[in-house]
Amino acid sequence: MTRKLSEYMVNQTGVIKQILDTDVAERLMEFGFLPGTIFSVISRAPFNGPVCIQIENNRIALRLKEAAFVLVE
Amino acid sequence: MSSQPSIRIALVGNPNIGKTTLFNKLCGLNQRTGNYPGVTVDKKKGAANYKGQSLEIIDLPGINSLYPKSKDEELVVKYLLDTKNEEYPDKFVVVVSALNLKRNLYLLDQVKDLNIPIVLAVNMIDLAEKRGIFIDFEALSNHFNVPVLPISAKKSTGIDQLKDQLLESVEVTERAAHYLEEAEKDMLSRFRDIAFDKNDYKVFLRLTQNLDENPQVQQAKDTFIRKEEVNLRKLRKNAAILRYRFVNEGLKKALTIDKSKAVDLTTRADRLLMHPIWGQVTFLLVLLAVFQAIFWLASFPMDWIDIGFGSLAEWSATALPEGYLSQLITEGLIPGIGGVVIFIPQIAILFFLFSLLEESGYMSRIIFLNDRVMQKFGMSGKSIVPMISGMACAIPAIMAARTIENSRERLITILVTPLLTCSARIPVYVLVIALVIPDDTYIWIFNAQGLALMAMYLLGVLMTFIVALVLKRILKPVYKSYLLLELPEYLIPDMKNVLVRVWNNVKSFIWNAGKIIVATAIILFVLATNGGEEFQQAEVYVQENHATLSTEEQAVFLSSYQIEKSYLGQIGKTIEPAIEPLGYDWKIGISLVTSLAAREVFVGTMSIIYAIDSEETMTIRDRLKKEVNPSTGMPVFGLATSVSLLIFYAFALQCMSTVAVTYKETKSFKWTAIQFGYMTALAYFGALIAYQILS
């Protein structure tokens, strides 16, 4: 089942399946959001603030809006 | 000294990889940053001498890729592509962190395709070993076909080897475009007829992003894209995937990680520091500590400076021979310089703490924690950095807004930042507050003057957010805003970096703000001690018309008559009708005019006007308290006037350096004028309302 990255809670992990075609898509990919990559959620800021994702040895913060463009299987 | 021309070397790399540490290691204090006015790229330049060869080193701001998303990145990419420039570097050092090879090598892979001479420096090898990260540098070098040097900038390992490498010539080897699929290659070669460049990758960049093309080329490009149905976004996405594939192949050969040695302190620390509740609590504590340090800790050296300059002026008054020049030094120049020097402790402390926060990696967490709140006000989490530095000085703050990608969020941040209470306002606040609240007044356990000062700070913050909210309503978003931020590993700050940064900032503050303040002090003094005919005839006038007064009384009357008739007095008198509704007289008017250059000049002006006005030596505060309105017999600095003055100084943009830096950063006369206009309007009407209610 496909879920959005933005729906993942702290400490959950998953494998990125696809990046939806939007303006930030290439930037997300440049930051390492590539299909097949394993990630885990480190933290979510309060009041629906940004999420912090760990990809390999990198921690990357992004807003929920952008996290919704990342599909996970 | 060698007669050979120096080798120009530029450092390129992602943010947070220790590039600046390397730069400091290479050139020490022998460096300078482009000054605020007049430069397009804020590039740090340094010089070094190695084995008789002089090196010129340029530290470029950190970038994520050659597809710029912020002003900062845009400047660097333009610089890298400008190969025809006379000052184009001879060599580039691409700096990567051993802790974050994959993402950093992605940038190397892009830069490599520009076919420029590159040396790869892999930094932080000391930390990598501790984490169980082992790198086969030869395999890395073979894969990317560049010389690779392992270094630790912090521990000074490998620096000489790097310098040796820089003295040698670097061969540029071209390689096939692995970032393109076969069909795309054919398409690109057709595009080359439109935008010719020897270099394939530059042709690709010109196709896939908007570089300033001439209108003809741009038109041909648009037609080409339409006719060939080129999907630019797909091209860019594909290129990213293919590049990462190439980087991964290299890492498979060159990188081994011993997982048993990996201790992830950062993740553990982040559980607390980025926790929804504890993270915010920690942030507030850090903020509190920063402000405590700026105000409480800085107050000691500031007192010494204040006393020091006071006695210096007194000493020079007695030591120098009497005359106009000595008077200029004692009453114009010394207080003027003192007015600049007094801010050094605060600015030094602020930048010291800021560098600590940034070097340790905590600053990115602050951005993460505050993004949501700042979004509500049309800004980004990244706006928090300019806003905190705005509490010391708006000039570096406005420049710090460069890292904000979204143009609307950046513009709002720039426009509102000068409303925050910068340190130049403090002396004005302190002086005026002391006029209405006696020293030893306490409200419960709090000093009343301190509370009033805090209220002024809150007023600034409140107005900042109100104006931001209004701007958010007015300004339509042009681009979608997003936040994509790498949170670096926590590291112990490098003290040399921290101190060099403090030094650079203090130096540029003294130079930039200092010039204006000292110049104003001198012009002011000249205007106050010269005048038209009435001024020159003052002595005769007083002797003729006030012959009944004693000699002493005549002297006092003469000096106050002189200041009134001086050029400065005339200016004050001219604007008096406009400022009378705010409760100000012409003397305050003079101070308002001179504060247009810089706010802190207010205190200096007041002391110059009143010192010139009277022969007695008395502190400026006591002088002002005694000042009486000749028509009403009431003190000039009553509650209403003082509050009105405080509000005026809270909102008015009385700082030419800020105006200059806003213009430079927005490149827009319109927004510079709007910023100046709205702040002046807020100041005038705020002060007007306050005075009319209170009087």
Coordinates of N, CA, C and O in Angstrom, one line a residue, chain B residues 16 187 284 294 301 327 379 408 410 460 612 652 691:
Chain B
N16 N 28.1 23.4 5.8 CA 28.5 22.5 7.0 C 29.4 21.4 6.8 O 29.2 20.3 7.2
M187 N 19.4 15.3 -28.4 CA 18.6 16.6 -28.2 C 19.6 17.7 -27.8 O 19.5 18.8 -28.3
L284 N 14.2 28.2 24.1 CA 13.9 29.4 24.9 C 15.0 29.7 25.9 O 15.4 30.8 26.1
I294 N 24.2 39.3 26.1 CA 24.3 40.6 25.3 C 24.2 41.8 26.2 O 24.9 42.8 26.1
P301 N 32.1 45.8 30.2 CA 33.0 46.5 29.3 C 32.5 47.8 28.8 O 33.2 48.7 28.5
Q327 N 38.9 71.9 20.4 CA 37.5 71.8 20.7 C 36.9 70.7 19.8 O 36.1 69.9 20.3
M379 N 6.9 34.3 6.8 CA 8.4 34.1 6.7 C 8.8 32.6 6.9 O 7.9 31.8 7.0
R408 N 9.6 36.0 -1.5 CA 8.6 36.7 -0.7 C 9.0 36.6 0.8 O 9.0 37.6 1.5
R410 N 11.9 36.1 2.0 CA 13.1 36.9 2.2 C 12.8 38.4 2.2 O 13.3 39.1 3.1
G460 N 9.1 46.4 20.0 CA 9.8 46.1 18.8 C 9.4 44.8 18.2 O 9.0 44.7 17.0
I612 N 27.9 72.3 24.5 CA 28.2 73.6 23.8 C 27.4 74.7 24.5 O 27.8 75.8 24.7
A652 N 11.3 54.4 13.9 CA 11.9 55.1 12.7 C 13.2 54.4 12.2 O 13.9 53.8 13.0
Y691 N 2.0 61.3 22.3 CA 2.1 62.6 23.0 C 0.8 63.3 23.2 O 0.5 63.8 24.3

